[in-house]
């Protein structure tokens, strides 16, 4: 039996055709018809479930998309940006690229995402301590589960602070009938190798006007002013997605809905099969409105007092059975690199991090694989 990976990419078949076309037409340069086509595909697809107008810019990574969102918002040294603590470091790093300070906010139990009440307390406390309001709020839809966006946006609006949604893991997840990434001032997606779809590395920034999208493209291509010679009046970046990578993305857009359905089915199967196993809890999100997670990764919580082993012991057992698993993201307020950053905690992310494990959830995982993985989990209990 070969190894079962956490989140392996899956090609639909059309990808090679788009990439070959790029070669045949010598568009092996950055930008070209696949980039335009991929952006249009994303706009059409996202518009199916968006109350806002959608304009998409294809970029080199999800991280560069977050960075450009902060550039667009004029985040500068001395500013503070509120960031969900329970996330991957890529959410927080771009705050530091801009010389700003991340302020970390903990999660609530229902979704594992930014706690809206704690968010408001944080804003008030920062105002009291620094005399200034934070310049942006960065919630995350972790593991595909939508954050409580209505509540977060209500708090943000009360203080006039823009929200950048990190939907890197949540392509296709729905909150109150809207796709994650379409609700904030800006939203970002990732097309890294293990995300919902891949371009072998890439990302997108979701904007709500053509003017904003054009401005993002300007910053993403070295901020070249429209002069006959090279004229620069702003610091620019080389952040565009290549035409070859975008070709992979165009092919992936033909299978994105199937991928989402498959990950949801895998989650349902895990939930059914693990229901009877005391001490193992499959994360089932609870929110205050209709949500539909894409279940990018299925997460389980291990209660050592009941099962008699720790999360790490389970991971080791799975590893020996050729199954890849991974602890949940370690919260940013526990990371040495962010030790100096202010943080507002409530114990939720630390508690979940201690005992949580991600198990194989990619579209290449079969029902038999899920059954095998569950059997391994059950066996360890004896
Ligand atoms: C993957 C990821 C990113 C970064 O995306 P890249 O395309 O890898 O740069 C950002 N935030 C979260 C939560 C992610 O999981």
Short mmCIF file of N, CA and C and ligand atoms in Angstrom, two decimals, residues 60-64 66 87-88 90-91 140 142 166 168-169 188-192 194-195 202-203 296 329, ligand 1:
data_model
loop_
_atom_site.label_atom_id
_atom_site.label_comp_id
_atom_site.label_asym_id
_atom_site.label_seq_id
_atom_site.Cartn_x
_atom_site.Cartn_y
_atom_site.Cartn_z
N UNK A 60 1.37 35.67 -7.56
CA UNK A 60 2.36 34.60 -7.40
C UNK A 60 2.07 33.68 -6.22
N UNK A 61 1.33 34.18 -5.23
CA UNK A 61 1.03 33.38 -4.04
C UNK A 61 -0.07 34.04 -3.24
N UNK A 62 -0.63 33.28 -2.31
CA UNK A 62 -1.59 33.85 -1.37
C UNK A 62 -0.92 34.89 -0.49
N UNK A 63 0.33 34.63 -0.13
CA UNK A 63 1.07 35.56 0.72
C UNK A 63 1.23 36.91 0.02
N UNK A 64 1.58 36.88 -1.27
CA UNK A 64 1.73 38.16 -1.99
C UNK A 64 0.39 38.87 -2.12
N UNK A 66 -2.01 38.84 0.21
CA UNK A 66 -2.21 39.52 1.50
C UNK A 66 -1.34 40.78 1.55
N UNK A 87 -3.68 30.59 13.00
CA UNK A 87 -3.52 30.55 11.55
C UNK A 87 -2.11 30.13 11.19
N UNK A 88 -1.86 30.05 9.91
CA UNK A 88 -0.54 29.81 9.34
C UNK A 88 0.21 31.15 9.31
N UNK A 90 1.77 32.67 7.23
CA UNK A 90 1.64 33.47 6.01
C UNK A 90 0.59 34.57 6.15
N UNK A 91 -0.37 34.42 7.06
CA UNK A 91 -1.35 35.48 7.29
C UNK A 91 -0.68 36.69 7.91
N UNK A 140 -9.43 34.86 9.39
CA UNK A 140 -9.07 33.72 8.55
C UNK A 140 -10.23 32.73 8.57
N UNK A 142 -10.29 29.32 8.76
CA UNK A 142 -9.30 28.26 8.97
C UNK A 142 -9.85 26.87 8.63
N UNK A 166 -8.70 36.32 4.83
CA UNK A 166 -7.77 35.28 4.38
C UNK A 166 -8.58 34.01 4.10
N UNK A 168 -7.48 31.65 2.05
CA UNK A 168 -6.51 30.76 1.39
C UNK A 168 -6.96 29.30 1.44
N UNK A 169 -7.60 28.94 2.55
CA UNK A 169 -8.00 27.54 2.75
C UNK A 169 -9.48 27.33 2.46
N UNK A 188 -8.48 37.06 -0.12
CA UNK A 188 -7.37 36.40 -0.81
C UNK A 188 -7.61 34.89 -0.89
N UNK A 189 -7.11 34.31 -1.99
CA UNK A 189 -7.13 32.86 -2.18
C UNK A 189 -5.70 32.38 -2.40
N UNK A 190 -5.44 31.10 -2.12
CA UNK A 190 -4.13 30.50 -2.41
C UNK A 190 -4.31 29.31 -3.34
N UNK A 191 -3.38 29.20 -4.27
CA UNK A 191 -3.36 28.04 -5.18
C UNK A 191 -2.06 27.26 -5.01
N UNK A 192 -1.60 27.20 -3.77
CA UNK A 192 -0.42 26.40 -3.46
C UNK A 192 -0.74 24.92 -3.66
N UNK A 194 -1.14 22.30 -1.94
CA UNK A 194 -2.06 21.50 -1.11
C UNK A 194 -3.39 22.19 -0.85
N UNK A 195 -3.67 23.28 -1.54
CA UNK A 195 -4.93 24.00 -1.28
C UNK A 195 -6.06 23.42 -2.15
N UNK A 202 0.60 29.85 -6.38
CA UNK A 202 -0.11 31.03 -6.88
C UNK A 202 -1.15 31.48 -5.89
N UNK A 203 -1.77 32.61 -6.19
CA UNK A 203 -2.81 33.14 -5.32
C UNK A 203 -3.63 34.17 -6.07
N UNK A 296 -11.59 21.72 3.79
CA UNK A 296 -10.27 21.59 3.16
C UNK A 296 -9.46 20.47 3.83
N UNK A 329 -2.36 24.25 13.17
CA UNK A 329 -1.44 25.40 13.16
C UNK A 329 -1.16 25.82 14.59
C1 LIG B 1 -1.60 28.69 2.47
C2 LIG B 1 -2.01 29.83 3.30
C3 LIG B 1 -1.59 31.15 3.02
C4 LIG B 1 -0.55 31.49 2.00
O1 LIG B 1 -0.76 31.07 0.73
P1 LIG B 1 0.51 30.79 -0.22
O2 LIG B 1 -0.10 30.68 -1.57
O3 LIG B 1 1.15 29.53 0.26
O4 LIG B 1 1.43 31.97 -0.11
C5 LIG B 1 -2.11 32.17 3.78
N1 LIG B 1 -2.96 31.94 4.78
C6 LIG B 1 -3.37 30.71 5.10
C7 LIG B 1 -4.32 30.53 6.23
C8 LIG B 1 -2.89 29.61 4.39
O5 LIG B 1 -3.25 28.37 4.76
#
